[in-house]
PDB file of C-alpha atoms in Angstrom:
ATOM      1  CA  MET P  27    -240.004   3.810 109.307  1.00  0.00           C
ATOM      2  CA  SER P  28    -236.946   5.505 109.930  1.00  0.00           C
ATOM      3  CA  VAL P  29    -233.516   4.486 108.029  1.00  0.00           C
ATOM      4  CA  GLU P  30    -231.277   3.696 111.105  1.00  0.00           C
ATOM      5  CA  LEU P  31    -227.383   3.228 110.629  1.00  0.00           C
ATOM      6  CA  GLU P  32    -225.454   1.708 113.376  1.00  0.00           C
ATOM      7  CA  PHE P  33    -221.968   3.891 113.570  1.00  0.00           C
ATOM      8  CA  ASP P  34    -221.272   6.514 115.952  1.00  0.00           C
ATOM      9  CA  TYR P  35    -222.086   9.751 114.202  1.00  0.00           C
ATOM     10  CA  GLY P  36    -219.684  11.631 116.746  1.00  0.00           C
ATOM     11  CA  GLU P  37    -216.683   9.135 116.243  1.00  0.00           C
ATOM     12  CA  ALA P  38    -217.028   8.902 112.616  1.00  0.00           C
ATOM     13  CA  THR P  39    -216.796  12.298 111.717  1.00  0.00           C
ATOM     14  CA  ALA P  40    -214.196  13.317 114.383  1.00  0.00           C
ATOM     15  CA  ALA P  41    -212.007  10.532 112.464  1.00  0.00           C
ATOM     16  CA  MET P  42    -212.922  12.022 109.124  1.00  0.00           C
ATOM     17  CA  ASP P  43    -210.057  13.998 107.037  1.00  0.00           C
ATOM     18  CA  LYS P  44    -212.514  16.617 106.183  1.00  0.00           C
ATOM     19  CA  PHE P  45    -215.896  17.492 108.103  1.00  0.00           C
ATOM     20  CA  SER P  46    -218.069  20.441 108.486  1.00  0.00           C
ATOM     21  CA  GLN P  47    -221.643  20.157 110.215  1.00  0.00           C
ATOM     22  CA  GLN P  48    -222.548  23.123 108.690  1.00  0.00           C
ATOM     23  CA  ASP P  49    -221.822  21.392 105.208  1.00  0.00           C
ATOM     24  CA  ILE P  50    -224.003  18.418 105.983  1.00  0.00           C
ATOM     25  CA  ASN P  51    -226.807  21.093 107.508  1.00  0.00           C
ATOM     26  CA  GLU P  52    -226.489  22.430 103.939  1.00  0.00           C
ATOM     27  CA  LEU P  53    -227.002  19.201 102.225  1.00  0.00           C
ATOM     28  CA  ARG P  54    -230.013  18.418 104.423  1.00  0.00           C
ATOM     29  CA  TYR P  55    -231.656  21.799 103.206  1.00  0.00           C
ATOM     30  CA  TRP P  56    -230.632  21.047  99.809  1.00  0.00           C
ATOM     31  CA  THR P  57    -232.456  17.690  99.681  1.00  0.00           C
ATOM     32  CA  GLN P  58    -235.735  19.129 101.133  1.00  0.00           C
ATOM     33  CA  LYS P  59    -235.845  21.769  98.341  1.00  0.00           C
ATOM     34  CA  LEU P  60    -235.240  19.104  95.654  1.00  0.00           C
ATOM     35  CA  ASP P  61    -237.907  18.656  92.934  1.00  0.00           C
ATOM     36  CA  LYS P  62    -239.353  14.899  93.373  1.00  0.00           C
ATOM     37  CA  SER P  63    -238.001  14.268  89.791  1.00  0.00           C
ATOM     38  CA  LYS P  64    -234.764  13.753  91.152  1.00  0.00           C
ATOM     39  CA  TYR P  65    -236.181  10.800  93.469  1.00  0.00           C
ATOM     40  CA  VAL P  66    -234.066  12.006  96.254  1.00  0.00           C
ATOM     41  CA  PRO P  67    -235.940  11.459  99.795  1.00  0.00           C
ATOM     42  CA  LYS P  68    -236.236  14.567 101.861  1.00  0.00           C
ATOM     43  CA  ASP P  69    -235.905  12.874 105.015  1.00  0.00           C
ATOM     44  CA  LEU P  70    -232.251  11.586 104.620  1.00  0.00           C
ATOM     45  CA  THR P  71    -230.410  11.459 108.103  1.00  0.00           C
ATOM     46  CA  ASP P  72    -227.080  13.142 108.930  1.00  0.00           C
ATOM     47  CA  LYS P  73    -225.451   9.816 108.839  1.00  0.00           C
ATOM     48  CA  GLN P  74    -226.774   9.215 105.308  1.00  0.00           C
ATOM     49  CA  LEU P  75    -225.718  12.272 104.111  1.00  0.00           C
ATOM     50  CA  VAL P  76    -222.106  12.010 105.721  1.00  0.00           C
ATOM     51  CA  LEU P  77    -221.392   9.095 103.793  1.00  0.00           C
ATOM     52  CA  PHE P  78    -221.747  10.953 100.438  1.00  0.00           C
ATOM     53  CA  TYR P  79    -219.721  13.876 101.698  1.00  0.00           C
ATOM     54  CA  ASN P  80    -216.819  11.630 102.850  1.00  0.00           C
ATOM     55  CA  ALA P  81    -216.898   9.588  99.630  1.00  0.00           C
ATOM     56  CA  CYS P  82    -216.630  12.885  97.664  1.00  0.00           C
ATOM     57  CA  TYR P  83    -214.006  14.469 100.141  1.00  0.00           C
ATOM     58  CA  GLY P  84    -216.023  17.279 101.181  1.00  0.00           C
ATOM     59  CA  ASP P  85    -216.603  18.798  97.791  1.00  0.00           C
ATOM     60  CA  MET P  86    -220.295  19.836  98.065  1.00  0.00           C
ATOM     61  CA  GLU P  87    -221.014  19.992  94.117  1.00  0.00           C
ATOM     62  CA  LYS P  88    -219.675  16.516  93.772  1.00  0.00           C
ATOM     63  CA  THR P  89    -221.637  15.481  96.727  1.00  0.00           C
ATOM     64  CA  LYS P  90    -224.791  16.593  95.440  1.00  0.00           C
ATOM     65  CA  THR P  91    -224.094  14.940  91.979  1.00  0.00           C
ATOM     66  CA  CYS P  92    -223.652  11.620  93.785  1.00  0.00           C
ATOM     67  CA  ILE P  93    -226.541  11.633  95.927  1.00  0.00           C
ATOM     68  CA  GLU P  94    -228.587  12.453  92.609  1.00  0.00           C
ATOM     69  CA  LYS P  95    -226.864   9.385  90.856  1.00  0.00           C
ATOM     70  CA  TYR P  96    -227.295   7.295  93.652  1.00  0.00           C
ATOM     71  CA  TYR P  97    -231.074   7.491  93.761  1.00  0.00           C
ATOM     72  CA  ASN P  98    -231.575   7.524  90.015  1.00  0.00           C
ATOM     73  CA  CYS P  99    -229.546   4.155  89.937  1.00  0.00           C
ATOM     74  CA  ARG P 100    -231.529   2.790  92.704  1.00  0.00           C
ATOM     75  CA  LYS P 101    -234.742   3.713  90.987  1.00  0.00           C
ATOM     76  CA  ASN P 102    -233.497   2.496  87.513  1.00  0.00           C
ATOM     77  CA  GLY P 103    -232.181  -0.764  88.854  1.00  0.00           C
ATOM     78  CA  PRO P 104    -234.746  -2.588  90.877  1.00  0.00           C
ATOM     79  CA  GLU P 105    -233.393  -5.949  90.198  1.00  0.00           C
ATOM     80  CA  LEU P 106    -230.074  -4.773  91.840  1.00  0.00           C
ATOM     81  CA  PHE P 107    -231.460  -2.801  94.656  1.00  0.00           C
ATOM     82  CA  ASP P 108    -235.227  -3.840  95.550  1.00  0.00           C
ATOM     83  CA  HIS P 109    -236.802  -6.854  97.231  1.00  0.00           C
ATOM     84  CA  ARG P 110    -233.199  -7.220  99.770  1.00  0.00           C
ATOM     85  CA  VAL P 111    -234.635 -10.126 101.639  1.00  0.00           C
ATOM     86  CA  LEU P 112    -232.617 -13.296 102.169  1.00  0.00           C
ATOM     87  CA  LYS P 113    -235.157 -15.689 102.518  1.00  0.00           C
ATOM     88  CA  SER P 114    -236.458 -14.998  99.141  1.00  0.00           C
ATOM     89  CA  ASP P 115    -235.806 -17.748  96.722  1.00  0.00           C
ATOM     90  CA  GLU P 116    -233.647 -15.662  94.416  1.00  0.00           C
ATOM     91  CA  LEU P 117    -231.115 -14.697  97.106  1.00  0.00           C
ATOM     92  CA  ARG P 118    -231.334 -18.134  99.180  1.00  0.00           C
ATOM     93  CA  ALA P 119    -230.340 -19.771  95.847  1.00  0.00           C
ATOM     94  CA  ALA P 120    -227.585 -16.785  94.996  1.00  0.00           C
ATOM     95  CA  SER P 121    -226.056 -17.399  98.498  1.00  0.00           C
ATOM     96  CA  GLU P 122    -225.334 -21.019  98.058  1.00  0.00           C
ATOM     97  CA  VAL P 123    -223.332 -20.257  94.630  1.00  0.00           C
ATOM     98  CA  LEU P 124    -221.300 -17.388  96.192  1.00  0.00           C
ATOM     99  CA  GLU P 125    -219.343 -17.044  98.937  1.00  0.00           C
ATOM    100  CA  PHE P 126    -218.855 -13.006 100.335  1.00  0.00           C
ATOM    101  CA  SER P 127    -217.863 -11.337 103.421  1.00  0.00           C
ATOM    102  CA  VAL P 128    -216.621  -8.082 104.750  1.00  0.00           C
ATOM    103  CA  LEU P 129    -213.242  -9.102 105.942  1.00  0.00           C
ATOM    104  CA  PRO P 130    -212.751  -8.165 109.420  1.00  0.00           C
ATOM    105  CA  GLY P 131    -209.293  -6.851 108.909  1.00  0.00           C
ATOM    106  CA  LYS P 132    -208.276  -3.876 106.960  1.00  0.00           C
ATOM    107  CA  SER P 133    -206.004  -3.604 104.090  1.00  0.00           C
ATOM    108  CA  CYS P 134    -202.203  -2.444 104.455  1.00  0.00           C
ATOM    109  CA  HIS P 135    -203.644   1.098 103.867  1.00  0.00           C
ATOM    110  CA  GLY P 136    -206.337   0.700 106.131  1.00  0.00           C
ATOM    111  CA  TYR P 137    -209.114   0.458 103.709  1.00  0.00           C
ATOM    112  CA  ASP P 138    -212.069  -1.987 104.240  1.00  0.00           C
ATOM    113  CA  ILE P 139    -211.991  -5.013 102.173  1.00  0.00           C
ATOM    114  CA  ILE P 140    -215.263  -6.704 100.543  1.00  0.00           C
ATOM    115  CA  TYR P 141    -214.432 -10.257  99.444  1.00  0.00           C
ATOM    116  CA  HIS P 142    -216.244 -12.449  96.744  1.00  0.00           C
ATOM    117  CA  ARG P 143    -216.038 -15.546  94.801  1.00  0.00           C
ATOM    118  CA  LEU P 144    -218.131 -18.611  93.558  1.00  0.00           C
ATOM    119  CA  HIS P 145    -218.514 -21.422  95.828  1.00  0.00           C
ATOM    120  CA  ASP P 146    -220.536 -23.636  93.378  1.00  0.00           C
ATOM    121  CA  THR P 147    -218.903 -23.392  89.843  1.00  0.00           C
ATOM    122  CA  GLU P 148    -221.613 -24.561  87.771  1.00  0.00           C
ATOM    123  CA  PRO P 149    -222.524 -21.899  85.338  1.00  0.00           C
ATOM    124  CA  SER P 150    -226.180 -22.624  85.071  1.00  0.00           C
ATOM    125  CA  LYS P 151    -226.762 -21.841  88.932  1.00  0.00           C
ATOM    126  CA  TYR P 152    -225.059 -18.385  88.448  1.00  0.00           C
ATOM    127  CA  SER P 153    -227.062 -14.880  88.135  1.00  0.00           C
ATOM    128  CA  LEU P 154    -225.213 -11.522  87.754  1.00  0.00           C
ATOM    129  CA  GLU P 155    -228.245  -9.453  89.090  1.00  0.00           C
ATOM    130  CA  SER P 156    -228.705 -11.842  92.225  1.00  0.00           C
ATOM    131  CA  GLY P 157    -224.833 -11.620  92.629  1.00  0.00           C
ATOM    132  CA  CYS P 158    -224.513  -7.962  92.321  1.00  0.00           C
ATOM    133  CA  LYS P 159    -227.469  -7.406  94.690  1.00  0.00           C
ATOM    134  CA  LEU P 160    -225.590  -9.401  97.543  1.00  0.00           C
ATOM    135  CA  LEU P 161    -222.657  -7.455  96.748  1.00  0.00           C
ATOM    136  CA  PHE P 162    -224.149  -4.159  97.223  1.00  0.00           C
ATOM    137  CA  MET P 163    -225.893  -5.360 100.409  1.00  0.00           C
ATOM    138  CA  THR P 164    -222.700  -6.262 101.641  1.00  0.00           C
ATOM    139  CA  VAL P 165    -221.155  -2.745 100.877  1.00  0.00           C
ATOM    140  CA  ASP P 166    -224.395  -1.534 102.718  1.00  0.00           C
ATOM    141  CA  LEU P 167    -223.685  -3.635 105.707  1.00  0.00           C
ATOM    142  CA  CYS P 168    -220.356  -2.207 105.948  1.00  0.00           C
ATOM    143  CA  LEU P 169    -221.237   1.508 105.538  1.00  0.00           C
ATOM    144  CA  THR P 170    -224.146   0.825 108.158  1.00  0.00           C
ATOM    145  CA  LYS P 171    -221.741  -0.610 110.824  1.00  0.00           C
ATOM    146  CA  ARG P 172    -218.447   1.374 110.001  1.00  0.00           C
ATOM    147  CA  GLY P 173    -219.852   4.467 108.460  1.00  0.00           C
ATOM    148  CA  PRO P 174    -217.381   6.921 106.470  1.00  0.00           C
ATOM    149  CA  GLN P 175    -213.985   5.174 106.019  1.00  0.00           C
ATOM    150  CA  PRO P 176    -211.054   6.440 104.111  1.00  0.00           C
ATOM    151  CA  GLY P 177    -211.256   3.765 101.321  1.00  0.00           C
ATOM    152  CA  TYR P 178    -212.552   0.342 100.195  1.00  0.00           C
ATOM    153  CA  MET P 179    -210.994  -2.646  98.376  1.00  0.00           C
ATOM    154  CA  PHE P 180    -212.706  -5.038  96.301  1.00  0.00           C
ATOM    155  CA  LEU P 181    -211.238  -8.912  96.784  1.00  0.00           C
ATOM    156  CA  PHE P 182    -212.731 -10.926  93.659  1.00  0.00           C
ATOM    157  CA  ASP P 183    -211.378 -14.406  93.501  1.00  0.00           C
ATOM    158  CA  MET P 184    -211.808 -15.582  89.871  1.00  0.00           C
ATOM    159  CA  ARG P 185    -211.312 -19.500  90.467  1.00  0.00           C
ATOM    160  CA  GLY P 186    -213.694 -21.276  88.604  1.00  0.00           C
ATOM    161  CA  VAL P 187    -215.256 -18.732  86.361  1.00  0.00           C
ATOM    162  CA  LYS P 188    -215.969 -20.408  83.015  1.00  0.00           C
ATOM    163  CA  PHE P 189    -216.932 -19.081  79.725  1.00  0.00           C
ATOM    164  CA  GLY P 190    -220.450 -20.529  80.855  1.00  0.00           C
ATOM    165  CA  HIS P 191    -220.581 -17.680  83.335  1.00  0.00           C
ATOM    166  CA  LEU P 192    -220.150 -14.953  80.661  1.00  0.00           C
ATOM    167  CA  THR P 193    -222.855 -16.210  78.492  1.00  0.00           C
ATOM    168  CA  ARG P 194    -225.110 -15.462  81.531  1.00  0.00           C
ATOM    169  CA  VAL P 195    -224.614 -11.944  81.800  1.00  0.00           C
ATOM    170  CA  SER P 196    -226.992  -9.304  80.825  1.00  0.00           C
ATOM    171  CA  LEU P 197    -225.468  -6.104  79.605  1.00  0.00           C
ATOM    172  CA  SER P 198    -228.238  -4.104  80.687  1.00  0.00           C
ATOM    173  CA  ALA P 199    -227.323  -5.200  84.296  1.00  0.00           C
ATOM    174  CA  LEU P 200    -223.322  -4.889  83.715  1.00  0.00           C
ATOM    175  CA  ARG P 201    -224.257  -1.403  82.528  1.00  0.00           C
ATOM    176  CA  LYS P 202    -226.173  -0.498  85.670  1.00  0.00           C
ATOM    177  CA  PHE P 203    -223.615  -2.137  88.069  1.00  0.00           C
ATOM    178  CA  PHE P 204    -220.454  -0.072  86.544  1.00  0.00           C
ATOM    179  CA  GLN P 205    -222.592   2.832  86.613  1.00  0.00           C
ATOM    180  CA  TYR P 206    -223.584   2.443  90.337  1.00  0.00           C
ATOM    181  CA  VAL P 207    -220.023   1.695  91.206  1.00  0.00           C
ATOM    182  CA  GLN P 208    -218.168   4.377  89.340  1.00  0.00           C
ATOM    183  CA  GLU P 209    -220.633   7.385  90.034  1.00  0.00           C
ATOM    184  CA  ALA P 210    -222.853   6.828  92.735  1.00  0.00           C
ATOM    185  CA  MET P 211    -221.647   4.173  95.496  1.00  0.00           C
ATOM    186  CA  PRO P 212    -220.916   6.367  98.655  1.00  0.00           C
ATOM    187  CA  VAL P 213    -217.358   5.094  99.304  1.00  0.00           C
ATOM    188  CA  ARG P 214    -213.923   6.010  98.299  1.00  0.00           C
ATOM    189  CA  MET P 215    -212.927   3.143  96.168  1.00  0.00           C
ATOM    190  CA  ARG P 216    -209.587   2.677  96.128  1.00  0.00           C
ATOM    191  CA  ALA P 217    -208.820  -0.828  94.401  1.00  0.00           C
ATOM    192  CA  ILE P 218    -210.166  -3.928  92.791  1.00  0.00           C
ATOM    193  CA  HIS P 219    -207.812  -6.904  92.922  1.00  0.00           C
ATOM    194  CA  VAL P 220    -208.782 -10.256  91.256  1.00  0.00           C
ATOM    195  CA  LEU P 221    -206.847 -13.386  92.294  1.00  0.00           C
ATOM    196  CA  ASN P 222    -206.448 -16.657  90.549  1.00  0.00           C
ATOM    197  CA  THR P 223    -207.019 -15.453  87.096  1.00  0.00           C
ATOM    198  CA  GLU P 224    -208.608 -17.940  84.810  1.00  0.00           C
ATOM    199  CA  PRO P 225    -208.104 -18.084  80.894  1.00  0.00           C
ATOM    200  CA  VAL P 226    -211.558 -16.710  80.179  1.00  0.00           C
ATOM    201  CA  LEU P 227    -210.132 -13.213  81.662  1.00  0.00           C
ATOM    202  CA  ASP P 228    -209.517 -11.895  78.219  1.00  0.00           C
ATOM    203  CA  LYS P 229    -213.104 -12.414  77.157  1.00  0.00           C
ATOM    204  CA  LEU P 230    -214.298 -11.085  80.357  1.00  0.00           C
ATOM    205  CA  MET P 231    -212.273  -7.844  79.852  1.00  0.00           C
ATOM    206  CA  LEU P 232    -213.666  -7.741  76.311  1.00  0.00           C
ATOM    207  CA  LEU P 233    -217.300  -7.817  77.751  1.00  0.00           C
ATOM    208  CA  ILE P 234    -216.814  -5.106  80.618  1.00  0.00           C
ATOM    209  CA  ARG P 235    -214.015  -2.799  79.199  1.00  0.00           C
ATOM    210  CA  PRO P 236    -216.725  -0.465  77.512  1.00  0.00           C
ATOM    211  CA  PHE P 237    -218.320   0.025  80.573  1.00  0.00           C
ATOM    212  CA  MET P 238    -215.472   1.066  82.619  1.00  0.00           C
ATOM    213  CA  ASP P 239    -214.162   4.518  82.634  1.00  0.00           C
ATOM    214  CA  LYS P 240    -210.258   5.258  83.163  1.00  0.00           C
ATOM    215  CA  LYS P 241    -209.940   5.774  86.399  1.00  0.00           C
ATOM    216  CA  PHE P 242    -211.950   2.483  87.318  1.00  0.00           C
ATOM    217  CA  PHE P 243    -209.592   0.481  84.916  1.00  0.00           C
ATOM    218  CA  ASP P 244    -206.762   1.716  86.516  1.00  0.00           C
ATOM    219  CA  MET P 245    -207.778   0.386  89.828  1.00  0.00           C
ATOM    220  CA  LEU P 246    -207.803  -3.395  88.690  1.00  0.00           C
ATOM    221  CA  LYS P 247    -205.010  -5.531  89.584  1.00  0.00           C
ATOM    222  CA  PHE P 248    -204.842  -9.108  88.367  1.00  0.00           C
ATOM    223  CA  HIS P 249    -202.908 -11.881  90.166  1.00  0.00           C
ATOM    224  CA  ASN P 250    -202.440 -15.380  88.631  1.00  0.00           C
ATOM    225  CA  LYS P 251    -202.652 -18.481  90.539  1.00  0.00           C
ATOM    226  CA  ASN P 252    -198.876 -19.279  90.415  1.00  0.00           C
ATOM    227  CA  GLU P 253    -198.013 -15.638  91.451  1.00  0.00           C
ATOM    228  CA  ASP P 254    -195.552 -14.995  94.756  1.00  0.00           C
ATOM    229  CA  MET P 255    -197.804 -13.481  97.073  1.00  0.00           C
ATOM    230  CA  GLU P 256    -195.347 -12.115  99.497  1.00  0.00           C
ATOM    231  CA  LYS P 257    -195.501  -8.593  98.062  1.00  0.00           C
ATOM    232  CA  PHE P 258    -198.982  -8.624  98.005  1.00  0.00           C
ATOM    233  CA  TYR P 259    -199.271  -9.418 101.874  1.00  0.00           C
ATOM    234  CA  GLU P 260    -196.635  -6.455 102.154  1.00  0.00           C
ATOM    235  CA  THR P 261    -198.149  -3.858 100.245  1.00  0.00           C
ATOM    236  CA  VAL P 262    -201.886  -4.850  99.782  1.00  0.00           C
ATOM    237  CA  VAL P 263    -203.362  -7.082 102.314  1.00  0.00           C
ATOM    238  CA  PRO P 264    -201.557  -8.479 105.403  1.00  0.00           C
ATOM    239  CA  ARG P 265    -202.058 -12.330 106.124  1.00  0.00           C
ATOM    240  CA  SER P 266    -203.750 -11.127 109.005  1.00  0.00           C
ATOM    241  CA  SER P 267    -206.514  -9.783 107.095  1.00  0.00           C
ATOM    242  CA  LEU P 268    -206.942 -13.025 104.598  1.00  0.00           C
ATOM    243  CA  PRO P 269    -208.495 -16.545 105.002  1.00  0.00           C
ATOM    244  CA  PRO P 270    -206.356 -19.513 104.866  1.00  0.00           C
ATOM    245  CA  ASP P 271    -207.281 -20.192 101.351  1.00  0.00           C
ATOM    246  CA  TYR P 272    -205.027 -17.112 100.485  1.00  0.00           C
ATOM    247  CA  GLY P 273    -202.166 -17.705 103.102  1.00  0.00           C
ATOM    248  CA  GLY P 274    -204.055 -15.811 105.734  1.00  0.00           C
ATOM    249  CA  THR P 275    -204.767 -16.407 109.429  1.00  0.00           C
ATOM    250  CA  LEU P 276    -208.550 -15.428 109.330  1.00  0.00           C
ATOM    251  CA  PRO P 277    -211.353 -18.294 109.773  1.00  0.00           C
ATOM    252  CA  ASP P 278    -212.083 -20.047 106.357  1.00  0.00           C
ATOM    253  CA  THR P 279    -213.996 -18.546 103.673  1.00  0.00           C
ATOM    254  CA  GLN P 280    -217.145 -20.394 104.448  1.00  0.00           C
ATOM    255  CA  THR P 281    -217.089 -19.503 108.082  1.00  0.00           C
ATOM    256  CA  LEU P 282    -216.750 -15.881 107.010  1.00  0.00           C
ATOM    257  CA  HIS P 283    -219.479 -16.193 104.570  1.00  0.00           C
ATOM    258  CA  LYS P 284    -222.233 -17.443 107.206  1.00  0.00           C
ATOM    259  CA  LYS P 285    -221.258 -14.671 109.398  1.00  0.00           C
ATOM    260  CA  CYS P 286    -221.802 -12.244 106.795  1.00  0.00           C
ATOM    261  CA  MET P 287    -225.189 -13.910 105.848  1.00  0.00           C
ATOM    262  CA  GLN P 288    -226.134 -13.842 109.446  1.00  0.00           C
ATOM    263  CA  GLN P 289    -225.186  -9.920 109.664  1.00  0.00           C
ATOM    264  CA  LEU P 290    -227.433  -9.313 106.459  1.00  0.00           C
ATOM    265  CA  GLN P 291    -230.391 -11.165 107.970  1.00  0.00           C
ATOM    266  CA  LEU P 292    -230.246  -8.892 111.056  1.00  0.00           C
ATOM    267  CA  MET P 293    -229.997  -5.870 108.448  1.00  0.00           C
ATOM    268  CA  GLU P 294    -233.316  -6.708 107.202  1.00  0.00           C
ATOM    269  CA  PRO P 295    -235.261  -3.645 108.600  1.00  0.00           C
ATOM    270  CA  TYR P 296    -232.836  -1.525 107.293  1.00  0.00           C
ATOM    271  CA  PHE P 297    -233.246  -2.845 103.991  1.00  0.00           C
ATOM    272  CA  LYS P 298    -236.797  -2.874 104.074  1.00  0.00           C
ATOM    273  CA  ALA P 299    -236.799   0.907 105.697  1.00  0.00           C
ATOM    274  CA  GLU P 300    -234.144   2.217 102.864  1.00  0.00           C
ATOM    275  CA  GLU P 301    -236.377   0.791 100.173  1.00  0.00           C
ATOM    276  CA  GLU P 302    -239.509   2.340 101.857  1.00  0.00           C
ATOM    277  CA  GLN P 303    -237.641   5.756 102.305  1.00  0.00           C
ATOM    278  CA  ARG P 304    -236.844   5.593  98.389  1.00  0.00           C
ATOM    279  CA  ILE P 305    -240.491   4.694  97.387  1.00  0.00           C
ATOM    280  CA  ALA P 306    -241.944   7.499  99.410  1.00  0.00           C
ATOM    281  CA  ALA P 307    -239.848   9.932  97.517  1.00  0.00           C
ATOM    282  CA  LEU P 308    -241.035   8.880  94.167  1.00  0.00           C
ATOM    283  CA  PRO P 309    -243.397  11.150  91.913  1.00  0.00           C
ATOM    284  CA  ASP P 310    -246.932   9.841  92.526  1.00  0.00           C
ATOM    285  CA  LYS P 311    -247.247   7.461  89.322  1.00  0.00           C
ATOM    286  CA  LYS P 312    -243.770   5.996  89.820  1.00  0.00           C
ATOM    287  CA  ARG P 313    -244.573   5.524  93.606  1.00  0.00           C
ATOM    288  CA  GLU P 314    -247.639   3.734  92.795  1.00  0.00           C
ATOM    289  CA  LYS P 315    -245.805   1.321  90.311  1.00  0.00           C
ATOM    290  CA  ALA P 316    -243.055   0.757  93.013  1.00  0.00           C
ATOM    291  CA  MET P 317    -245.181   0.019  95.607  1.00  0.00           C
ATOM    292  CA  GLU P 318    -247.244  -2.430  93.507  1.00  0.00           C
ATOM    293  CA  ARG P 319    -243.999  -4.122  92.491  1.00  0.00           C
ATOM    294  CA  ALA P 320    -243.037  -4.576  96.393  1.00  0.00           C
ATOM    295  CA  PHE P 321    -246.472  -6.222  97.154  1.00  0.00           C
ATOM    296  CA  LYS P 322    -245.849  -8.567  94.163  1.00  0.00           C
ATOM    297  CA  ASN P 323    -242.491  -9.438  95.834  1.00  0.00           C
ATOM    298  CA  LEU P 324    -244.119 -10.184  99.034  1.00  0.00           C
ATOM    299  CA  ASP P 325    -246.816 -12.404  97.551  1.00  0.00           C
ATOM    300  CA  ILE P 326    -244.072 -14.294  95.533  1.00  0.00           C
ATOM    301  CA  ASP P 327    -242.460 -15.349  98.961  1.00  0.00           C
TER     302      ASP P 327
END
């Protein structure tokens, strides 16, 4: 099964600030010559390759490193990247606890916006691993449909986050999350805005700060509940790109969440093909174990 991405390759590459088809051809040749210990598939399409190339601003060596880290992270984080099936018990439950979407509009600087918050604030229902999986599925949805973009922004709403949520966080999953976002995710990460900060923020920062490099830490911007948002609308995200809860004119967050869930459901063939592509690239013994794990997941469902 081939891995099909929906965006138009010609239009996308024409809009990039740096692009060379010769570079993409070289990357394809490079992947085909790589040893299997790198876990990189040998059948990556030009559309897949150009996402990494754009994320690394056309720097070939950084692009190759990003590709290797991407597949290493996905191989070592099956709880975050495998069995991405919305009808599974895990993701069905998580999608009721969380609200998330690719916002229809753009930031003031033309960046794509991924929105994420708690819908059910009961800590016992929260799973970091499932939340990360859904977040990364949403990023993949955006990449598949929109292709290479000038930038990405995460918009997190902290309302309802309690100390009980922090006690349910796995340090292993946290480490894998930050490693992927900082070193491997094929996007130009520009900013992370955290709205409606809660008193538990200090404890949260103590927990996550050791996993963040300086560049990522400097992207974090916090906004308390009583903040005047006019400057935010003028310089970060316009009202036209925000839901009503934040003074915007988009549909409400539940409507956006349900639409995103419908889009993710339609992406299931892509998620399946992408995982199969990764499994096929593994050395024989690792591939057998990955296939066995995939079959067990099917049995559970």
